[in-house]
């Protein structure tokens, strides 16, 4: 039965029905209701301004071209009507290597197209183009010649394993959601928080910027060394100045090239976009030329002879034939141009270099071919310091009698830098970066959940195969002295990898030149947008200016900063010096990608549901270990600098950055760690060594829900110094349904006051039917698990004598009783508003402690904690204790000083002698009663007879002092004797000290 279908984009019917006027005039979408109304009509009616019905299967006839190229097949088999070859060619024609979010302001932005890129075009090719580049063409043969095939394979496998493990972690993160512009920065910041994201994002930005410098330096090196050597501005007068002249040429031409590229990017990204396919074609054709050349060497090796003097390689630039002498027309023996290089003149009897006279000149093929067996000579490395001669070890040679300091003047091939394994790792690693190209454009992909893992991992696998095969093939086809010749001086200034290419070395020279140009343009295009994404997030305040740009969003200011930083790399002027720098920044980025995946996997958060399933936390940790190892292997000082830069950015964002509710993994990790720590705290009671005051601060709120005594928070800060637990709480009278908003307002005001007074802790406001029950609930239930308070701090009630009602002082007394029942320490601050603020500094003063009740040392600990704060640091501590007239106060002072010495406290000790009548009944009952003294004697671990004798003595003195208190008060004037008086000292010598001294001494030697 035939069936008719009308294909239209539709919107929600409710939304369309409520906006009929807009739909009838200029809407580009139709509602479900309008579609079904059209289908119910036998004949379509013409379009009118008052109706939503259409006369065409498209919503708007003039936008019918919107559906051109769209596949609207009902069944999957019908897709065959769109030929695969035509589709592929169309996508290749529109290929771009620019990341998501890069739009050209000359193009109209009102046409919105859906994501159409597949795995091959959207991920695989961009990753391939970013990975294969300047290091492959300019440095890989030199690395093979220096490190040998085995060492080069170790370098390649280490670096490729690092990127493969990072790609696995990145695939898991990228398939857990859409990754917009920013790429790795977005993944890390949303996984580890803004601090880590900002630090690593800026490191990745610096790495991308220095990568632009490296590509530009590679472009200029190819231009001045292999394409137009005569374009050099600076010429060296001496041979030892050739490197300096080359560096100056690189700086001048590199700066000009950077300015030109920045101008192209500023004028329009569409030009970079249009050239993307050209740059990709250059890379592909160059790789194909290399493999074709390798195959040709097995059949017919190319003719690139190199000249050896003894076993030393010579620069084949200023002489034509590799001979000392040659036979002329009349059988005359003539000297060659090579003779003139080593001798004073061209005569046969002229004086020459001793090594030149002792050794023969020989000519060997620089490219002996795949079947020549040269692979055996290139298996192992040949490292050396800067300035060492490039030699063929297997070639016979007569060593010179002594080292010749003039070797630099002769046309030998030298090492321009010192070589060692770790340096080669740092130089090679940039050749495996670029794995983020696919994840950066996840919004442009048709199926990002599938394309990113498949495309990225396949690109890494392909490039790893290319690198490994190139290492083996270079070592099997090219002579070792040619491989170690970085700039191809021994093969007439040809690019070393170009000598292997077919059909001509110029294929590689031109291809590598345009490849480096394209990579430099892409770096200058991507780096400013990465900086713009960081700036627009607002996590780094001083970067916010770089979030702005032209009207269409082009990051003009970010491009200017990127150009300035890129110029720093250009001024370094050495590709070998810039490569390790950007290696550090990329390794930092990859390190935190692996960390993000590992943390999310271990936390098992409900939101962690990546489509990519082939990941494991152990692989992420292995990737982290490889990143850290490669950082320190490549350059330990660059690694320390990169970590220091990231740490400074992290601390700056933590201190000044904006708060972002991104639900990062570090917060989840903190919650898990806190839960684990709280469970561990409850397993055993706290030890005396770990004891510190954990404060519950009872505040009072005024009518505006503000803190009435903010100095109470200042005192808490000075007492705690940010250590331990602090809970600032208050109670509102009423019900939570009626005063819930007041409680939230009070809590916010309390947090603001805590922030102003720099009090680190938690705030909580409860609503209770009466204040007494509220304070009781707080004392009982504040804290969690092992993190509970052991001390209560409150202010002395002000004006309680003048108050008409008795609630203030009754609540105060009941709070004291509740605290005592909970066996917690109570601190009451009187006249709290007169206490010093945290900004004040006390130049002098004393902290006096009246130690009347033996409390285990709490009264001595509190002033010690206060003295650690900068407000009280210059104040001295004094301890006052009370003695009766018949006590041995001198011995008491000595014992108390010894007790403080054992407690490691610095304080002055004063013993105040008072008559029994001066001691109030309350203090007397609390300090001198029989039960407390007996308990103290038990703690002193005396024998039973000594304890009974001491207890009886105390009891007798107690009774006598009670009976004589009234007579003593009438007969003796009120006075206080201090221990430093001379009269008291003389009278004490005639007393019997034995019975009294024992108890006092033991009391003060008791452990707190």
CSV table of N, CA, C and O in Angstrom, one decimal, residues 720-811:
chain,number,residue,atom,x,y,z
A,720,UNK,N,42.4,29.9,68.5
A,720,UNK,CA,42.5,28.7,67.7
A,720,UNK,C,43.6,28.8,66.6
A,720,UNK,O,44.2,27.8,66.2
A,721,UNK,N,43.8,30.0,66.0
A,721,UNK,CA,44.7,30.2,64.9
A,721,UNK,C,44.4,29.2,63.8
A,721,UNK,O,45.3,28.7,63.1
A,722,UNK,N,43.1,29.0,63.5
A,722,UNK,CA,42.8,28.2,62.4
A,722,UNK,C,42.9,26.7,62.6
A,722,UNK,O,42.7,25.9,61.7
A,723,UNK,N,43.3,26.2,63.8
A,723,UNK,CA,43.5,24.8,64.0
A,723,UNK,C,42.3,24.3,64.8
A,723,UNK,O,41.7,24.9,65.6
A,724,UNK,N,42.1,23.0,64.5
A,724,UNK,CA,41.0,22.3,65.3
A,724,UNK,C,39.6,22.7,64.7
A,724,UNK,O,39.4,23.3,63.7
A,725,UNK,N,38.6,22.3,65.5
A,725,UNK,CA,37.2,22.5,65.1
A,725,UNK,C,36.6,23.8,65.8
A,725,UNK,O,36.8,24.0,67.0
A,726,UNK,N,35.9,24.5,65.0
A,726,UNK,CA,35.2,25.7,65.5
A,726,UNK,C,33.8,25.7,64.9
A,726,UNK,O,33.7,25.7,63.7
A,727,UNK,N,32.8,25.7,65.8
A,727,UNK,CA,31.4,25.8,65.4
A,727,UNK,C,30.8,27.0,66.0
A,727,UNK,O,30.8,27.1,67.2
A,728,UNK,N,30.4,28.0,65.2
A,728,UNK,CA,29.8,29.2,65.6
A,728,UNK,C,28.3,29.0,65.4
A,728,UNK,O,27.8,28.8,64.3
A,729,UNK,N,27.6,29.1,66.5
A,729,UNK,CA,26.2,28.8,66.5
A,729,UNK,C,25.4,29.9,67.3
A,729,UNK,O,25.9,30.6,68.1
A,730,UNK,N,24.1,29.9,67.0
A,730,UNK,CA,23.2,30.7,67.7
A,730,UNK,C,21.8,30.1,67.7
A,730,UNK,O,21.5,29.1,67.0
A,731,UNK,N,20.9,30.6,68.6
A,731,UNK,CA,19.6,30.0,68.8
A,731,UNK,C,18.6,31.2,68.6
A,731,UNK,O,18.7,32.3,69.1
A,732,UNK,N,17.5,30.9,67.8
A,732,UNK,CA,16.4,31.8,67.6
A,732,UNK,C,15.2,31.2,68.3
A,732,UNK,O,15.0,30.0,68.1
A,733,UNK,N,14.4,32.0,68.9
A,733,UNK,CA,13.2,31.5,69.6
A,733,UNK,C,12.0,31.5,68.7
A,733,UNK,O,11.8,32.6,68.0
A,734,UNK,N,11.3,30.4,68.6
A,734,UNK,CA,10.1,30.3,67.8
A,734,UNK,C,10.0,29.0,67.2
A,734,UNK,O,10.5,28.0,67.7
A,735,UNK,N,9.4,28.9,66.0
A,735,UNK,CA,9.3,27.7,65.2
A,735,UNK,C,10.0,27.8,63.9
A,735,UNK,O,10.1,28.9,63.3
A,736,UNK,N,10.5,26.7,63.3
A,736,UNK,CA,11.3,26.8,62.1
A,736,UNK,C,10.4,27.2,60.9
A,736,UNK,O,10.9,27.8,60.0
A,737,UNK,N,9.1,26.9,61.0
A,737,UNK,CA,8.2,27.3,59.9
A,737,UNK,C,8.1,28.8,59.8
A,737,UNK,O,7.9,29.3,58.7
A,738,UNK,N,8.1,29.4,60.9
A,738,UNK,CA,7.9,30.9,60.9
A,738,UNK,C,9.2,31.6,60.8
A,738,UNK,O,9.3,32.8,60.4
A,739,UNK,N,10.3,31.0,61.3
A,739,UNK,CA,11.6,31.8,61.4
A,739,UNK,C,12.7,31.1,60.6
A,739,UNK,O,13.8,31.3,60.8
A,740,UNK,N,12.2,30.2,59.6
A,740,UNK,CA,13.3,29.6,58.8
A,740,UNK,C,14.1,30.5,58.0
A,740,UNK,O,15.3,30.4,57.9
A,741,UNK,N,13.4,31.6,57.4
A,741,UNK,CA,14.2,32.5,56.6
A,741,UNK,C,15.1,33.3,57.5
A,741,UNK,O,16.2,33.7,57.1
A,742,UNK,N,14.7,33.7,58.7
A,742,UNK,CA,15.6,34.4,59.7
A,742,UNK,C,16.8,33.5,60.0
A,742,UNK,O,17.9,34.1,60.1
A,743,UNK,N,16.6,32.2,60.2
A,743,UNK,CA,17.7,31.4,60.5
A,743,UNK,C,18.7,31.4,59.3
A,743,UNK,O,20.0,31.4,59.5
A,744,UNK,N,18.3,31.3,58.1
A,744,UNK,CA,19.2,31.3,56.9
A,744,UNK,C,19.9,32.7,56.8
A,744,UNK,O,21.1,32.7,56.5
A,745,UNK,N,19.1,33.8,57.1
A,745,UNK,CA,19.8,35.1,57.0
A,745,UNK,C,20.8,35.2,58.1
A,745,UNK,O,21.9,35.7,57.9
A,746,UNK,N,20.5,34.8,59.3
A,746,UNK,CA,21.4,34.8,60.4
A,746,UNK,C,22.7,34.0,60.1
A,746,UNK,O,23.8,34.4,60.4
A,747,UNK,N,22.5,32.8,59.5
A,747,UNK,CA,23.6,32.0,59.1
A,747,UNK,C,24.5,32.7,58.1
A,747,UNK,O,25.8,32.6,58.2
A,748,UNK,N,23.9,33.3,57.1
A,748,UNK,CA,24.7,34.0,56.1
A,748,UNK,C,25.5,35.2,56.8
A,748,UNK,O,26.7,35.4,56.5
A,749,UNK,N,24.8,35.9,57.6
A,749,UNK,CA,25.5,37.0,58.3
A,749,UNK,C,26.6,36.5,59.2
A,749,UNK,O,27.6,37.2,59.4
A,750,UNK,N,26.4,35.4,59.8
A,750,UNK,CA,27.4,34.8,60.7
A,750,UNK,C,28.6,34.4,59.8
A,750,UNK,O,29.8,34.6,60.3
A,751,UNK,N,28.4,33.8,58.7
A,751,UNK,CA,29.5,33.5,57.8
A,751,UNK,C,30.2,34.7,57.3
A,751,UNK,O,31.5,34.7,57.2
A,752,UNK,N,29.5,35.8,57.1
A,752,UNK,CA,30.2,37.0,56.7
A,752,UNK,C,31.0,37.6,57.8
A,752,UNK,O,32.2,38.0,57.6
A,753,UNK,N,30.5,37.5,59.0
A,753,UNK,CA,31.3,38.0,60.2
A,753,UNK,C,32.5,37.1,60.4
A,753,UNK,O,33.6,37.6,60.7
A,754,UNK,N,32.4,35.8,60.2
A,754,UNK,CA,33.5,34.9,60.4
A,754,UNK,C,34.6,35.2,59.3
A,754,UNK,O,35.8,35.1,59.6
A,755,UNK,N,34.1,35.5,58.1
A,755,UNK,CA,35.1,35.8,57.1
A,755,UNK,C,35.8,37.1,57.4
A,755,UNK,O,37.0,37.2,57.1
A,756,UNK,N,35.0,38.1,57.9
A,756,UNK,CA,35.7,39.4,58.2
A,756,UNK,C,36.7,39.2,59.4
A,756,UNK,O,37.7,39.9,59.4
A,757,UNK,N,36.4,38.3,60.3
A,757,UNK,CA,37.3,38.1,61.5
A,757,UNK,C,38.3,37.0,61.2
A,757,UNK,O,39.0,36.6,62.1
A,758,UNK,N,38.2,36.4,60.0
A,758,UNK,CA,39.1,35.3,59.6
A,758,UNK,C,39.0,34.1,60.6
A,758,UNK,O,40.0,33.5,61.0
A,759,UNK,N,37.8,33.8,60.9
A,759,UNK,CA,37.5,32.6,61.7
A,759,UNK,C,37.2,31.5,60.8
A,759,UNK,O,36.2,31.5,60.1
A,760,UNK,N,38.0,30.5,60.9
A,760,UNK,CA,37.8,29.3,60.1
A,760,UNK,C,37.0,28.2,60.8
A,760,UNK,O,37.4,27.8,61.9
A,761,UNK,N,35.9,27.9,60.3
A,761,UNK,CA,35.0,27.0,61.0
A,761,UNK,C,33.7,26.9,60.3
A,761,UNK,O,33.5,27.2,59.1
A,762,UNK,N,32.7,26.4,61.0
A,762,UNK,CA,31.3,26.2,60.5
A,762,UNK,C,30.4,27.1,61.3
A,762,UNK,O,30.6,27.4,62.5
A,763,UNK,N,29.3,27.4,60.7
A,763,UNK,CA,28.2,28.2,61.3
A,763,UNK,C,26.9,27.5,61.2
A,763,UNK,O,26.6,26.8,60.3
A,764,UNK,N,26.1,27.7,62.3
A,764,UNK,CA,24.8,27.0,62.3
A,764,UNK,C,23.9,27.8,63.2
A,764,UNK,O,24.3,28.2,64.3
A,765,UNK,N,22.7,28.0,62.7
A,765,UNK,CA,21.6,28.7,63.5
A,765,UNK,C,20.5,27.7,63.6
A,765,UNK,O,20.0,27.2,62.6
A,766,UNK,N,20.0,27.5,64.8
A,766,UNK,CA,18.9,26.6,65.1
A,766,UNK,C,17.7,27.4,65.6
A,766,UNK,O,17.9,28.5,66.2
A,767,UNK,N,16.5,26.9,65.4
A,767,UNK,CA,15.3,27.5,65.9
A,767,UNK,C,14.7,26.6,66.9
A,767,UNK,O,14.5,25.4,66.6
A,768,UNK,N,14.4,27.1,68.1
A,768,UNK,CA,13.9,26.3,69.2
A,768,UNK,C,12.7,27.0,69.9
A,768,UNK,O,12.6,28.3,69.8
A,769,UNK,N,11.9,26.3,70.6
A,769,UNK,CA,10.8,26.9,71.3
A,769,UNK,C,11.2,27.8,72.4
A,769,UNK,O,10.6,28.8,72.7
A,770,UNK,N,12.4,27.5,73.0
A,770,UNK,CA,13.0,28.5,74.0
A,770,UNK,C,14.5,28.4,73.9
A,770,UNK,O,15.0,27.4,73.4
A,771,UNK,N,15.2,29.4,74.4
A,771,UNK,CA,16.6,29.5,74.3
A,771,UNK,C,17.3,28.4,75.0
A,771,UNK,O,18.3,27.9,74.6
A,772,UNK,N,16.8,28.0,76.2
A,772,UNK,CA,17.5,27.0,77.0
A,772,UNK,C,17.5,25.7,76.3
A,772,UNK,O,18.6,25.1,76.2
A,773,UNK,N,16.4,25.3,75.7
A,773,UNK,CA,16.4,24.0,74.9
A,773,UNK,C,17.3,24.1,73.7
A,773,UNK,O,18.0,23.1,73.4
A,774,UNK,N,17.3,25.2,73.1
A,774,UNK,CA,18.2,25.4,71.9
A,774,UNK,C,19.7,25.2,72.2
A,774,UNK,O,20.4,24.5,71.5
A,775,UNK,N,20.1,25.9,73.3
A,775,UNK,CA,21.5,25.8,73.7
A,775,UNK,C,21.8,24.4,74.2
A,775,UNK,O,22.9,23.9,73.9
A,776,UNK,N,20.9,23.8,74.8
A,776,UNK,CA,21.1,22.4,75.3
A,776,UNK,C,21.2,21.5,74.1
A,776,UNK,O,22.1,20.6,74.1
A,777,UNK,N,20.4,21.6,73.0
A,777,UNK,CA,20.5,20.8,71.8
A,777,UNK,C,21.9,21.0,71.1
A,777,UNK,O,22.5,20.1,70.7
A,778,UNK,N,22.3,22.3,71.1
A,778,UNK,CA,23.6,22.5,70.5
A,778,UNK,C,24.8,21.9,71.2
A,778,UNK,O,25.7,21.3,70.6
A,779,UNK,N,24.7,22.0,72.6
A,779,UNK,CA,25.8,21.4,73.4
A,779,UNK,C,25.8,19.9,73.2
A,779,UNK,O,26.9,19.2,73.2
A,780,UNK,N,24.6,19.3,73.1
A,780,UNK,CA,24.5,17.8,72.9
A,780,UNK,C,24.9,17.3,71.5
A,780,UNK,O,25.6,16.3,71.4
A,781,UNK,N,24.4,18.0,70.5
A,781,UNK,CA,24.5,17.4,69.2
A,781,UNK,C,25.4,18.1,68.2
A,781,UNK,O,25.5,17.7,67.0
A,782,UNK,N,26.0,19.2,68.5
A,782,UNK,CA,26.9,19.9,67.6
A,782,UNK,C,28.1,19.0,67.2
A,782,UNK,O,28.6,18.3,68.0
A,783,UNK,N,28.5,19.1,66.0
A,783,UNK,CA,29.6,18.3,65.5
A,783,UNK,C,29.1,17.0,64.9
A,783,UNK,O,27.9,16.7,64.8
A,784,UNK,N,30.1,16.2,64.4
A,784,UNK,CA,29.8,15.0,63.7
A,784,UNK,C,30.8,13.9,64.0
A,784,UNK,O,32.0,14.1,63.8
A,785,UNK,N,30.4,12.8,64.5
A,785,UNK,CA,31.3,11.7,64.8
A,785,UNK,C,32.4,12.0,65.8
A,785,UNK,O,32.1,12.6,66.9
A,786,UNK,N,33.6,11.8,65.4
A,786,UNK,CA,34.7,12.1,66.2
A,786,UNK,C,35.1,13.6,66.2
A,786,UNK,O,35.8,14.1,67.1
A,787,UNK,N,34.5,14.4,65.3
A,787,UNK,CA,34.7,15.8,65.3
A,787,UNK,C,33.7,16.5,66.0
A,787,UNK,O,32.7,17.1,65.5
A,788,UNK,N,33.7,16.4,67.4
A,788,UNK,CA,32.8,17.1,68.3
A,788,UNK,C,33.6,18.1,69.1
A,788,UNK,O,34.7,17.9,69.4
A,789,UNK,N,32.8,19.1,69.6
A,789,UNK,CA,33.5,20.1,70.5
A,789,UNK,C,33.7,19.5,71.9
A,789,UNK,O,33.0,18.6,72.3
A,790,UNK,N,34.8,20.1,72.5
A,790,UNK,CA,35.0,19.7,73.9
A,790,UNK,C,35.0,21.0,74.8
A,790,UNK,O,35.3,20.9,76.0
A,791,UNK,N,34.8,22.1,74.2
A,791,UNK,CA,34.9,23.4,74.9
A,791,UNK,C,33.7,24.3,74.4
A,791,UNK,O,33.4,24.2,73.2
A,792,UNK,N,33.2,25.0,75.3
A,792,UNK,CA,32.1,26.0,75.0
A,792,UNK,C,32.5,27.4,75.4
A,792,UNK,O,33.0,27.6,76.5
A,793,UNK,N,32.4,28.3,74.4
A,793,UNK,CA,32.8,29.7,74.6
A,793,UNK,C,31.6,30.5,74.5
A,793,UNK,O,30.8,30.4,73.5
A,794,UNK,N,31.4,31.4,75.5
A,794,UNK,CA,30.2,32.3,75.4
A,794,UNK,C,30.6,33.6,76.1
A,794,UNK,O,31.6,33.7,76.8
A,795,UNK,N,29.8,34.6,75.9
A,795,UNK,CA,30.0,35.9,76.5
A,795,UNK,C,29.2,36.0,77.8
A,795,UNK,O,28.2,35.4,78.0
A,796,UNK,N,29.8,36.8,78.7
A,796,UNK,CA,29.1,37.1,79.9
A,796,UNK,C,27.9,37.9,79.6
A,796,UNK,O,27.9,38.9,78.9
A,797,UNK,N,26.7,37.6,80.3
A,797,UNK,CA,25.5,38.3,80.0
A,797,UNK,C,25.6,39.8,80.4
A,797,UNK,O,26.0,40.1,81.6
A,798,UNK,N,25.4,40.7,79.5
A,798,UNK,CA,25.5,42.1,79.8
A,798,UNK,C,24.2,42.7,80.4
A,798,UNK,O,23.1,42.4,79.9
A,799,UNK,N,24.3,43.5,81.4
A,799,UNK,CA,23.1,44.2,82.0
A,799,UNK,C,22.1,43.3,82.6
A,799,UNK,O,21.0,43.6,82.7
A,800,UNK,N,22.6,42.1,83.1
A,800,UNK,CA,21.6,41.2,83.7
A,800,UNK,C,21.1,41.7,85.1
A,800,UNK,O,20.0,41.3,85.5
A,801,UNK,N,21.9,42.5,85.7
A,801,UNK,CA,21.4,43.1,87.0
A,801,UNK,C,20.2,44.1,86.8
A,801,UNK,O,19.3,44.1,87.6
A,802,UNK,N,20.3,44.9,85.7
A,802,UNK,CA,19.3,45.9,85.5
A,802,UNK,C,18.1,45.3,84.7
A,802,UNK,O,17.1,46.0,84.6
A,803,UNK,N,18.2,44.1,84.2
A,803,UNK,CA,17.1,43.5,83.4
A,803,UNK,C,15.9,43.2,84.3
A,803,UNK,O,16.0,42.8,85.5
A,804,UNK,N,14.7,43.5,83.7
A,804,UNK,CA,13.5,43.3,84.5
A,804,UNK,C,13.1,41.8,84.6
A,804,UNK,O,12.6,41.4,85.6
A,805,UNK,N,13.4,41.1,83.5
A,805,UNK,CA,13.1,39.7,83.6
A,805,UNK,C,14.3,38.9,84.0
A,805,UNK,O,15.5,39.4,83.9
A,806,UNK,N,14.1,37.7,84.4
A,806,UNK,CA,15.2,36.8,84.9
A,806,UNK,C,15.7,35.8,83.9
A,806,UNK,O,16.6,35.0,84.2
A,807,UNK,N,15.2,35.9,82.6
A,807,UNK,CA,15.6,34.9,81.6
A,807,UNK,C,17.0,35.0,81.3
A,807,UNK,O,17.7,33.9,81.1
A,808,UNK,N,17.6,36.2,81.1
A,808,UNK,CA,19.1,36.2,80.7
A,808,UNK,C,20.0,35.4,81.6
A,808,UNK,O,20.7,34.5,81.2
A,809,UNK,N,19.9,35.7,82.9
A,809,UNK,CA,20.9,35.1,83.8
A,809,UNK,C,20.4,33.6,84.1
A,809,UNK,O,21.3,32.8,84.3
A,810,UNK,N,19.1,33.3,84.0
A,810,UNK,CA,18.7,31.9,84.2
A,810,UNK,C,19.2,31.1,83.0
A,810,UNK,O,19.7,29.9,83.2
A,811,UNK,N,19.1,31.6,81.8
A,811,UNK,CA,19.6,30.8,80.7
A,811,UNK,C,21.1,30.7,80.7
A,811,UNK,O,21.6,29.6,80.4
